[in-house]
XYZ file of C-alpha atoms in Angstrom:
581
model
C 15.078 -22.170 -56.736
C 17.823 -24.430 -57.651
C 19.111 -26.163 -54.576
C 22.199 -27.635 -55.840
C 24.758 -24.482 -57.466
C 25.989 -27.894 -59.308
C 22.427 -28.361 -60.744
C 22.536 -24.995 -62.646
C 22.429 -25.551 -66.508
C 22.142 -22.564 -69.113
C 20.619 -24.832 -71.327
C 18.574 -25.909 -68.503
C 17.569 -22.229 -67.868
C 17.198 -21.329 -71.572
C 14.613 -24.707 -72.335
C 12.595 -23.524 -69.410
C 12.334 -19.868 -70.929
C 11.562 -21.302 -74.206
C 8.549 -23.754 -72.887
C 7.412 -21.041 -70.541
C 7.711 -18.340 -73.307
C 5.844 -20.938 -75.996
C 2.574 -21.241 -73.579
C 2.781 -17.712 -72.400
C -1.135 -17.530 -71.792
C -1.426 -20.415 -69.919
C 1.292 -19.719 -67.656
C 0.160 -16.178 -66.677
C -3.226 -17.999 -66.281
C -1.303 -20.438 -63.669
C 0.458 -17.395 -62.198
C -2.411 -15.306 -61.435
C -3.882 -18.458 -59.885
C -1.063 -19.040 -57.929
C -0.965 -15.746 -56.402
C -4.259 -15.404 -55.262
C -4.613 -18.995 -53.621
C -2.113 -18.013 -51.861
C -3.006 -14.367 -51.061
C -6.570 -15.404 -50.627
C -7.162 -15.097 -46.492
C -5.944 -11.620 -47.189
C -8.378 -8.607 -46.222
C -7.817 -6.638 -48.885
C -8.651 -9.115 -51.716
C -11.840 -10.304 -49.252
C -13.143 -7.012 -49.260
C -13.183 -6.957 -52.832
C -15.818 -9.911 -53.411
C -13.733 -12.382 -55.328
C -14.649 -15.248 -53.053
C -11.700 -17.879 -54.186
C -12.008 -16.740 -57.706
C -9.015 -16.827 -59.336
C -9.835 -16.280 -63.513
C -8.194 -13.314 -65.096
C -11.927 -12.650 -66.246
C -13.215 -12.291 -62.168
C -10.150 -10.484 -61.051
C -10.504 -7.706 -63.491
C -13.932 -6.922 -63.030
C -13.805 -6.988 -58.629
C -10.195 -5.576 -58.229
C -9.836 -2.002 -58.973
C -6.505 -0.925 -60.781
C -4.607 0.810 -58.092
C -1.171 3.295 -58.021
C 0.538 3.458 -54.234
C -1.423 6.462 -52.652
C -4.421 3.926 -52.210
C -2.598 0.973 -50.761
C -0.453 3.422 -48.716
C -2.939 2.504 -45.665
C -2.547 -0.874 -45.521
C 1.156 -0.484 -46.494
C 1.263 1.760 -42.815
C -0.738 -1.186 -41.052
C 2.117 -3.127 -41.761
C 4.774 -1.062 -40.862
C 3.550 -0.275 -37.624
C 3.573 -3.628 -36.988
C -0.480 -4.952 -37.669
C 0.640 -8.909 -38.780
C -2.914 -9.811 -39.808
C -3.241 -11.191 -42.871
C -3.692 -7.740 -45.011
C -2.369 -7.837 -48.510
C -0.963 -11.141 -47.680
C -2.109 -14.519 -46.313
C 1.400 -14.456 -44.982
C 2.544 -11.377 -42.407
C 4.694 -9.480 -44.671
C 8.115 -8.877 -42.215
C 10.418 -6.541 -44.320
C 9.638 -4.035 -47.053
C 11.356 -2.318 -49.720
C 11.993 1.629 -49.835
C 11.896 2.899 -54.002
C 14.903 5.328 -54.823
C 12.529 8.089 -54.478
C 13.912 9.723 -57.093
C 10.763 10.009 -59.065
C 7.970 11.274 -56.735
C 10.538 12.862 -54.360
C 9.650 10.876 -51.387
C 10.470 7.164 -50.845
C 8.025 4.844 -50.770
C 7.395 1.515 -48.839
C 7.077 -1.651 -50.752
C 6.005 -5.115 -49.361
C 9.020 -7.683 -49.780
C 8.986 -11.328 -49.457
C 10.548 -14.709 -50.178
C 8.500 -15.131 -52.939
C 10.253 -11.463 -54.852
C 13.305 -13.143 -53.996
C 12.315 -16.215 -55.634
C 11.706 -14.418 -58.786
C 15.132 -12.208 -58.206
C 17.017 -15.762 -59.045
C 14.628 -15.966 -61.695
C 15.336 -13.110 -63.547
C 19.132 -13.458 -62.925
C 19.451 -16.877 -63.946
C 17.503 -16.104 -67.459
C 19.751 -12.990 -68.255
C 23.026 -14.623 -66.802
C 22.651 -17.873 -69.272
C 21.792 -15.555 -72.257
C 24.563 -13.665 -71.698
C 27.102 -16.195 -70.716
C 26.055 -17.828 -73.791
C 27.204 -14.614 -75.802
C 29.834 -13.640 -73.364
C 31.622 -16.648 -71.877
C 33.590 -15.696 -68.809
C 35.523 -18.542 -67.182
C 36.776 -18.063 -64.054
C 37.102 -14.547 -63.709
C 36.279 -11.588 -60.867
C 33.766 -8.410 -61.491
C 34.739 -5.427 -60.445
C 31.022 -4.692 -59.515
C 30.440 -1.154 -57.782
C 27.933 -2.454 -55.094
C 26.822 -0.843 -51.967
C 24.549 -2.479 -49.522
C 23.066 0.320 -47.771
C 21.988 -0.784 -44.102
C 18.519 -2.594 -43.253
C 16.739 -1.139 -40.161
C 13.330 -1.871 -38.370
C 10.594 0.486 -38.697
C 8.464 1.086 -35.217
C 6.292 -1.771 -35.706
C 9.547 -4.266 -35.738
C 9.192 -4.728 -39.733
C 13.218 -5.051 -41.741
C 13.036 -2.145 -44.060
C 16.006 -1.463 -46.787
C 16.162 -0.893 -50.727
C 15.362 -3.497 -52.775
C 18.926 -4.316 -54.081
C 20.061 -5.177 -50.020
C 16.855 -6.857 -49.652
C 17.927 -9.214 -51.937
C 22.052 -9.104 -51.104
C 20.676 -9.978 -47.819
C 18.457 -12.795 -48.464
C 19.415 -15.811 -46.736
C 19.544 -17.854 -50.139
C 22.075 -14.974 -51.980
C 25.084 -16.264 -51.764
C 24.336 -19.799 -52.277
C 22.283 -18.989 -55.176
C 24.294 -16.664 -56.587
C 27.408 -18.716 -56.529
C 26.668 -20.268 -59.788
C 25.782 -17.328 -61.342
C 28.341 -14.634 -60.914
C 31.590 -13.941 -60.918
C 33.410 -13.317 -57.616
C 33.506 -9.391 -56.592
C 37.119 -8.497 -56.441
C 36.125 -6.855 -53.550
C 35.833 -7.979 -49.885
C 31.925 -8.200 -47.936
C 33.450 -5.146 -46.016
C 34.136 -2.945 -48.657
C 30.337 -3.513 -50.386
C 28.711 -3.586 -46.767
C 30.538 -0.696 -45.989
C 28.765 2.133 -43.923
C 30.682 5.162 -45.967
C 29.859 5.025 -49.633
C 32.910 7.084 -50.963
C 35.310 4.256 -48.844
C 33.493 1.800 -50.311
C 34.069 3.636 -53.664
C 37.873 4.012 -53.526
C 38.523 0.270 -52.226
C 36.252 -0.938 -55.042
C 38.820 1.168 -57.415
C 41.575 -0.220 -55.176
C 40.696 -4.228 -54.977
C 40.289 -3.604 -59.292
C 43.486 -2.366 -59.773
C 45.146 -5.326 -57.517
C 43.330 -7.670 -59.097
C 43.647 -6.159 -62.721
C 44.721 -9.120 -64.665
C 41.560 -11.094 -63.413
C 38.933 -8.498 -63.701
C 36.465 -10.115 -66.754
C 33.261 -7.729 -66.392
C 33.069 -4.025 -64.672
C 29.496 -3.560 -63.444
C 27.022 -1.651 -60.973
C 23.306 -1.806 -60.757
C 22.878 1.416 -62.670
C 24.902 3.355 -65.594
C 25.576 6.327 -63.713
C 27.440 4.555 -60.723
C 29.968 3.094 -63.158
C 30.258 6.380 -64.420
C 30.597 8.319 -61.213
C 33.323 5.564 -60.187
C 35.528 6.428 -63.055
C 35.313 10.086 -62.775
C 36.294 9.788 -59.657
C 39.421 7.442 -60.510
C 40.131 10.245 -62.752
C 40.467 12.489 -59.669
C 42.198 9.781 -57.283
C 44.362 7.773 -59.942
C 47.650 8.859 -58.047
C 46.580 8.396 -54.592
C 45.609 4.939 -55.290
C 49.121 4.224 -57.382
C 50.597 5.584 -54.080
C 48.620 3.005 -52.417
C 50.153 -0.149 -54.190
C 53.562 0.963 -54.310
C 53.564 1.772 -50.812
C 51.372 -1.130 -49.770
C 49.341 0.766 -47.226
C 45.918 2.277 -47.638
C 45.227 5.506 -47.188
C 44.218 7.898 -44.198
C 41.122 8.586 -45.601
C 39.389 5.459 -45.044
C 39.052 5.367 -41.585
C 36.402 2.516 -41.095
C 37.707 -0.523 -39.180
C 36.505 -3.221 -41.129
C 36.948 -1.589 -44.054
C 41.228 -1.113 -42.946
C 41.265 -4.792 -41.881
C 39.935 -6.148 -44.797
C 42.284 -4.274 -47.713
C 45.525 -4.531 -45.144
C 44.980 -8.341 -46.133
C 44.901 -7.495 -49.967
C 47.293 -4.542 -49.995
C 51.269 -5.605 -50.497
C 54.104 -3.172 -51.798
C 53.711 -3.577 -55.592
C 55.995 -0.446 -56.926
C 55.899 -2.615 -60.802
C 52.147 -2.177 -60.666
C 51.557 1.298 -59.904
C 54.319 2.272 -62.194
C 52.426 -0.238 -64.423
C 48.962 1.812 -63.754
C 50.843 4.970 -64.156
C 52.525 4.919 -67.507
C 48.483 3.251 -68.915
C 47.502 6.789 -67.571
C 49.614 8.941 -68.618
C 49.247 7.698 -71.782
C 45.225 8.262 -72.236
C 44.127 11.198 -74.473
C 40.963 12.528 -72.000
C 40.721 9.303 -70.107
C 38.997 7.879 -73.912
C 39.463 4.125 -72.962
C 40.095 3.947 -69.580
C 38.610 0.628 -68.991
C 39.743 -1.768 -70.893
C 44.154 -0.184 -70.084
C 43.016 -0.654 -66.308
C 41.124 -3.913 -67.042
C 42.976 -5.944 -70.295
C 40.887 -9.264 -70.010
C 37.275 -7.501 -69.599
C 34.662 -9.011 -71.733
C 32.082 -6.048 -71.420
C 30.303 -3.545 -69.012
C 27.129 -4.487 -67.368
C 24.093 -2.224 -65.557
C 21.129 -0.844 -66.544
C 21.848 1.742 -68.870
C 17.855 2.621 -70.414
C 15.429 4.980 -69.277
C 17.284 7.289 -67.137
C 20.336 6.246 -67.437
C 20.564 6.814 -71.342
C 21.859 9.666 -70.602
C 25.792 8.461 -69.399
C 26.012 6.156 -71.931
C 27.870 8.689 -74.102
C 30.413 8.549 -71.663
C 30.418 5.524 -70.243
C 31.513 4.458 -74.070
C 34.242 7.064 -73.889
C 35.646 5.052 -70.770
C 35.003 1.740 -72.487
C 36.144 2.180 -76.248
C 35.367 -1.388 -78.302
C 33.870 -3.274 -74.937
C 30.688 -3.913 -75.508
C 27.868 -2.288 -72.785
C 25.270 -5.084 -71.962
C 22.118 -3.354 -70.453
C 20.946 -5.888 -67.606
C 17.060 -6.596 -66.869
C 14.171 -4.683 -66.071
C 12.110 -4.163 -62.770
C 11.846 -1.863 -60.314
C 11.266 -1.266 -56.318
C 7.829 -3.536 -56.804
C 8.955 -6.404 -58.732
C 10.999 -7.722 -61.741
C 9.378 -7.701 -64.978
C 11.631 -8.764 -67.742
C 15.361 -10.201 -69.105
C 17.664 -8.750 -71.218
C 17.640 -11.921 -73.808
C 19.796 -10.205 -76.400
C 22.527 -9.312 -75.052
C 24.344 -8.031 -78.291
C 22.168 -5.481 -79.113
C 23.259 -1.697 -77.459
C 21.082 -0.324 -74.720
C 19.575 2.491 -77.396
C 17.945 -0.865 -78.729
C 17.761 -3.030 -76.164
C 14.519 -5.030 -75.469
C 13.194 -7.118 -72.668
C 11.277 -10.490 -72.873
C 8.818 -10.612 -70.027
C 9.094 -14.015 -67.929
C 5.394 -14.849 -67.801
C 5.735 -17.000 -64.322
C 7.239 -14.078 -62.213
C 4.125 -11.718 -62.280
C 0.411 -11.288 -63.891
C 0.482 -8.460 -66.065
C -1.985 -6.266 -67.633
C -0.740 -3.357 -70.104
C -3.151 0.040 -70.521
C -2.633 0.902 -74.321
C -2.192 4.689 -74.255
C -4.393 4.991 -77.025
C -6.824 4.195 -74.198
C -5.477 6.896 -71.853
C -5.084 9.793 -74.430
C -8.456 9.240 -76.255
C -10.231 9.491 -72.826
C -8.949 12.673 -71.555
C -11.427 13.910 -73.783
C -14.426 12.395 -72.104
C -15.643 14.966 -69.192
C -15.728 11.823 -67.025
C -12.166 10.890 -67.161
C -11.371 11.032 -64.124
C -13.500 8.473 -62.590
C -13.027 5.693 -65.639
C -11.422 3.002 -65.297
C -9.074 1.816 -68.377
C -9.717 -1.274 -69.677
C -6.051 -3.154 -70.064
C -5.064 -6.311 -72.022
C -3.602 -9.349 -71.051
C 0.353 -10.023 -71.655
C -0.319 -11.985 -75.176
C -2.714 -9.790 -76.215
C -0.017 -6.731 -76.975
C 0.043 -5.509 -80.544
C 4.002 -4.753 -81.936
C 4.821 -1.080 -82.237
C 1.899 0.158 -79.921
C 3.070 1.574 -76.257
C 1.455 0.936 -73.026
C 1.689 1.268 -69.487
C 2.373 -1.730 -67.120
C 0.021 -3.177 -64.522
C 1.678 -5.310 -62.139
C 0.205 -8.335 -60.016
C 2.920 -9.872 -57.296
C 3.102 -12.265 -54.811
C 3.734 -9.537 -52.170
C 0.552 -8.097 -52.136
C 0.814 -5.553 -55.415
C -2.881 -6.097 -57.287
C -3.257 -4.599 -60.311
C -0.575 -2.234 -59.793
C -0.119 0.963 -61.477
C 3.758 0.862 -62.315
C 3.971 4.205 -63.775
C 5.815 2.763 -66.985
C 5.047 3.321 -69.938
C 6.938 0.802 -72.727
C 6.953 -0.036 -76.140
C 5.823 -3.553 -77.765
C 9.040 -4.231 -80.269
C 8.376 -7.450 -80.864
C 7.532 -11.386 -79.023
C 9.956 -14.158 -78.178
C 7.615 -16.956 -78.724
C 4.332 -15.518 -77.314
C 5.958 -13.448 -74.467
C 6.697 -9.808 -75.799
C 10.267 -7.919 -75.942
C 9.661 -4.489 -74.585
C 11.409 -0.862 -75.227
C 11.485 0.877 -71.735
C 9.775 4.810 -73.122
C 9.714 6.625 -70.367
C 7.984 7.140 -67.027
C 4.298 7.713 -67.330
C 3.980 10.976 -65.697
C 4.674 13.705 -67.599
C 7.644 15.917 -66.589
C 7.396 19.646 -67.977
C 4.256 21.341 -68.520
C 3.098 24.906 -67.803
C 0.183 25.545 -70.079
C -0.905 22.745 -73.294
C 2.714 21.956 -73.733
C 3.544 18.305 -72.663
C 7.208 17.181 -72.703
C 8.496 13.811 -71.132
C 11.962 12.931 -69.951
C 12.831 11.796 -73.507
C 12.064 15.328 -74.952
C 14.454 16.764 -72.545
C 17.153 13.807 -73.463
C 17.107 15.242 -77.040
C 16.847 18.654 -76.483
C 20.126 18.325 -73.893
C 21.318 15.944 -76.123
C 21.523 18.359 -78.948
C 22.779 21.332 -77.457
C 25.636 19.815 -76.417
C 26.912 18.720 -79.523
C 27.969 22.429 -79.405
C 29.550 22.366 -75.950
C 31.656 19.051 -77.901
C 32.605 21.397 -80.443
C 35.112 22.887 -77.580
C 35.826 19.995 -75.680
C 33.310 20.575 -72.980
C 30.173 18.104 -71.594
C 27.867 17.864 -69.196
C 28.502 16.316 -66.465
C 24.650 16.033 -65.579
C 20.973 17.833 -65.893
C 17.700 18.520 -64.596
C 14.932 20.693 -65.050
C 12.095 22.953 -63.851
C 9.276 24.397 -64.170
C 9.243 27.881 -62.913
C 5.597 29.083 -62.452
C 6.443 31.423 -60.118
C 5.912 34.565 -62.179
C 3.742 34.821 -65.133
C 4.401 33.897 -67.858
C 5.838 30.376 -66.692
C 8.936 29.116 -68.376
C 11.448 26.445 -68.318
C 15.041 26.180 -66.390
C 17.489 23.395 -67.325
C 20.015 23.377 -65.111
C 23.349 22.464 -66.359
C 27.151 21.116 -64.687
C 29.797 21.517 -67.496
C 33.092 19.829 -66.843
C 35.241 23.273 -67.847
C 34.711 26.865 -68.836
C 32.355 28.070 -71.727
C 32.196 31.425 -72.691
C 28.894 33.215 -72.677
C 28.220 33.598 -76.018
C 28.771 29.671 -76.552
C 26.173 28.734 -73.841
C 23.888 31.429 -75.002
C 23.757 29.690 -78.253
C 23.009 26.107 -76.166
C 20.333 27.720 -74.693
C 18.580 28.866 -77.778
C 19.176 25.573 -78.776
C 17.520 24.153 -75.849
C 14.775 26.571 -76.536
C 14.416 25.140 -79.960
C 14.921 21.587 -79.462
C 11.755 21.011 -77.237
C 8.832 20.359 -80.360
C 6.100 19.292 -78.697
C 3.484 21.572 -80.593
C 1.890 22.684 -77.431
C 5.141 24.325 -76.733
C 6.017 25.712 -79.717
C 2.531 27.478 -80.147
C 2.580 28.670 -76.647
C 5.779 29.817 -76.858
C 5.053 31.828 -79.926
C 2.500 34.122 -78.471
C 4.301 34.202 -75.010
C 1.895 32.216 -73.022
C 5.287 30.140 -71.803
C 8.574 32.544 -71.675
C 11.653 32.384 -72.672
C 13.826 29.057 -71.814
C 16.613 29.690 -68.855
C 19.679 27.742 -69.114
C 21.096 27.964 -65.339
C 24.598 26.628 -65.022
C 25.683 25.342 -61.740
C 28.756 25.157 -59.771
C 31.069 21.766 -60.479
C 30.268 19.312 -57.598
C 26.343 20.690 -57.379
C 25.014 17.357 -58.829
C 27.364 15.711 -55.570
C 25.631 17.382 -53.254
C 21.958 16.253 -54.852
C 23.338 12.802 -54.604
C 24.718 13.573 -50.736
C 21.758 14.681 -49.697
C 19.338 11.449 -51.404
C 21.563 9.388 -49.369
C 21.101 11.390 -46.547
C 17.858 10.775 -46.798
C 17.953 7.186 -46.577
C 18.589 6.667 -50.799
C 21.105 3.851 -51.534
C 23.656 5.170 -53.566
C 23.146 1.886 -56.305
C 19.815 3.072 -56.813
C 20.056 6.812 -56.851
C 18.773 8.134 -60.419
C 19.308 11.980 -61.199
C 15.401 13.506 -60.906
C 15.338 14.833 -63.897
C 12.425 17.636 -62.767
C 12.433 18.845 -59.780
C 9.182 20.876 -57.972
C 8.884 23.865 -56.498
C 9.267 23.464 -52.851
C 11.866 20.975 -52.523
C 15.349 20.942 -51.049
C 16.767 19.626 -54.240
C 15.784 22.581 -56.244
C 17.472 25.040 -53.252
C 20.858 23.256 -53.738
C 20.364 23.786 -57.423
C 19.428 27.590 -56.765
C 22.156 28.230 -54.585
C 24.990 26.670 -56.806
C 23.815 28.970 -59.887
C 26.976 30.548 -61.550
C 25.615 31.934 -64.675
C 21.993 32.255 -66.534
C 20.654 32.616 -70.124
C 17.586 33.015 -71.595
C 16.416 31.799 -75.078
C 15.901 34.540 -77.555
C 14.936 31.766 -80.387
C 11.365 32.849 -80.196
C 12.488 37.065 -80.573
């Protein structure tokens, strides 16, 4: 880490990439050996036989590949409080909890100085690419944070999301001095214990600080989104705000009140100002850049999951441009975003090859073994991060300095290319597949483009939806999907019928189609659900302990889960398909 905020250089930052990029073999060679001298007191690699090894060559053939479920034991060791050296020659102290978004349950992932380390990393590498493209000089963000709080689990371990993890590293702010812009917002408003305070005083610090607000970002897509819909709903209770000067009743939090009473001055020419911009918009279609008339772009991660808002996250921001950030997850970072000019549909990521040892499974590999009748007890063979061929797509294997060995990421990306020898990756999808009753298989990008599609008929009257998920209902025979839909207004029946069939049709996969065709999967439902249903799936995440910066939309939900009983109980209307009649 750079001690000195002076010391940091973009070209500095972009020479290292390029020498560490050039001698990409060599440096995941050093990496791997890095890790496990450091790791190598640690039980769990002892057991395993390698004896001080540390060659790719040795570490592949004694360490199994692994997914969570089987280091979930030594993960609970360490949360009840066993510091014994057990992934770790080091006692891990705090772990990270995933969004649980994607398995339904969070899970508990070892943190430690060393992630952080590669945090800055990562941040430095995309932040001089992108400053390089997008100068900003002396600017603020408006930057939709929310530190959700860190707690101790019954062993004494810090627990919190990854994201506060790392806003509450001791080294943050220092580090992170050089490389962002200042939050118009106070440390109350993101450390904030009520997320929807913390939402309107974001909104509220923006608006004060208008004319100095260079870049509007979050960590993810859909929390920009979600801010601006809700401006949409709040815009004159927050012009009320400036022209009286004082905040409203409805944040009630102390520090929160204290912090925006020192911000908040009668400004009547600014909310008439703030007014007349709104009045003016045709359906909100470039709210960003009236609110925000010196902002370079938007900024978040807007693949994978989150493709799904960028439709209208380009209706709020007109020409700006939307620069997807970098890609990682709960376990560790992975890759930059080094071309920042390209949209998110294309964007690719250039794996750093000092941050992590990886290993990709091609899923050539996976899908030609399925056939074998001992699948289930092979192991796939992987290849190392040079060894990648361009337009193939694999899953990830991660190896971290936090005690992840040959983890099973659950990613499965696409090889679009190398920067030097280090390759540029296409986030697919998650690995697991999402709907499946019988020998249909259909991911999360099939139900992107079958969504995607019917609602170019919903745009044909002015409607959208708001969000989706999906389920597969098994509960009589035969087993058929439900998409659940929120639509932002009132379609008549015979116009959603039609989406349905077009859902029904849209899904290609020819395991579906066949089955379809002699019933063994029924007719498609299209349920659509109350306005507001989608806000209480994202209440009750957070309820659950989900920070609301990393909450992602499941986009299938099971059987037996509370998620699928707010859906059920919000249902206004149902179709069925009748494409297949």
């Amino acid at each position: 880490m750079l001690e000195k905020v002076g010391e940091f250089s973009m070209d500095k930052v972009i020479e290292e990439f390029e020498r560490l990029t050039k001698d990409a073999e060599r440096v995941q060679r050093e990496t791997l050996k890095r890790i496990l001298e450091a790791n190598t007191s640690a039980e769990y690699l002892q057991s395993l036989g390698l004896n001080g090894r540390t060659d790719p060559e040795s570490f592949k053939a004694c360490v199994p590949l692994v997914t969570h479920k089987e280091l979930e034991p030594y993960i609970n060791r360490m949360i009840d409080g066993d510091v014994s050296p057990i992934l770790t020659g080091k006692p891990i102290t705090t772990m990270s909890l995933s969004s649980g978004t994607t398995q339904g349950k969070q899970k508990y992932v070892p943190w430690n100085d060393e992630l952080f380390e590669t945090t800055v990393q990562i941040y430095q590498t995309s932040f001089a690419f992108r400053n390089r493209e997008f100068p900003i000089k002396n600017g603020k963000a408006l930057a939709f944070i929310y530190s959700s709080k860190q707690f101790k689990t019954k062993g004494g371990v810090t627990a919190g999301t990854a994201t506060t993890n790392v806003f509450r590293s001791a080294g943050f702010k220092h580090t992170m001095k050089a490389l962002q812009s200042p939050c118009v917002s106070p440390d109350e408003v993101i450390f904030g214990p009520d997320f929807y305070q913390s939402l309107y005083c974001h909104l509220l610090c923006g608006l004060i600080f208008r004319e100095e607000v260079q870049m509007v970002s979050s960590t993810f897509a859909h929390s920009i989104v979600y801010a601006f819909r809700t401006f949409e709903q709040l815009w004159e209770e927050l012009c009320s705000d400036i022209r009286e000067g004082v905040l409203t009743s409805r944040v009630t939090v102390p520090s929160i009140r204290t912090a925006m009473s020192k911000l908040l001055k009668p400004d009547p020419e600014l909310a008439n100002l703030i007014h007349r911009k709104c009045m003016g918009l045709s359906n909100w279609y470039g709210l960003i850049p009236e609110l925000f008339p010196n902002a370079k772009y938007v900024y978040g991660i807007m693949t994978g999951s989150m493709e799904p808002y960028l439709k209208k996250l380009r209706h709020y921001a007109r020409e700006l441009p939307l620069l997807t950030s970098d890609y990682g997850s709960s376990e560790g970072w992975i890759a930059s975003n080094v071309n920042p000019r390209l949209p998110p549909e294309l964007a690719t990521y250039a794996v750093l090859p000092q941050i992590g040892y990886f290993e990709f499974i091609p899923l050539t590999e996976l899908e030609g073994a399925k056939g074998d009748p001992n699948f289930l007890s092979m192991e796939p063979q992987t290849v190392g991060l040079t060894e990648v061929k361009v337009g193939e797509e694999y899953e990830i294997v991660l190896t971290n300095p936090a005690g992840l060995y040959r983890y099973r990421l659950g990613d499965v990306v696409k090889v679009m290319g190398f920067y030097n020898k280090a390759p540029e990756l296409k986030f697919v999808r998650r690995s697991n597949l999402l709907l499946s009753i019988n020998i249909d298989k259909n991911t999360e990008v099939d139900l992107l483009l079958a969504v995607e599609a019917a609602s170019q008929l919903l745009a044909e009257e002015k409607l959208e939806v708001v969000d989706y998920t999906s389920h597969a209902d098994v509960s009589k025979e035969p087993g058929h999907y439900v998409i659940f839909w929120e639509i932002n207004g009132e379609a008549s029946d015979e116009l959603l019928g039609e989406c349905c069939n077009c859902l029904d049709r849209s899904f290609v996969d020819a395991g579906y189609t066949s089955s379809r065709k002699v019933n063994c999967i029924g007719a498609l439902e299209l349920r659509v659900v109350k306005r507001g249903t989608f806000q209480k799936i994202l209440d009750h995440c957070v309820g659950l302990g989900t920070a609301v910066s990393q909450f992602k939309t499941p986009r299938c939900v099971g059987t037996n889960t509370k998620v699928l009983q707010i859906l059920s109980e919000n249902v206004v209307k149902n179709y069925f398909s009748v494409a297949y009649n």
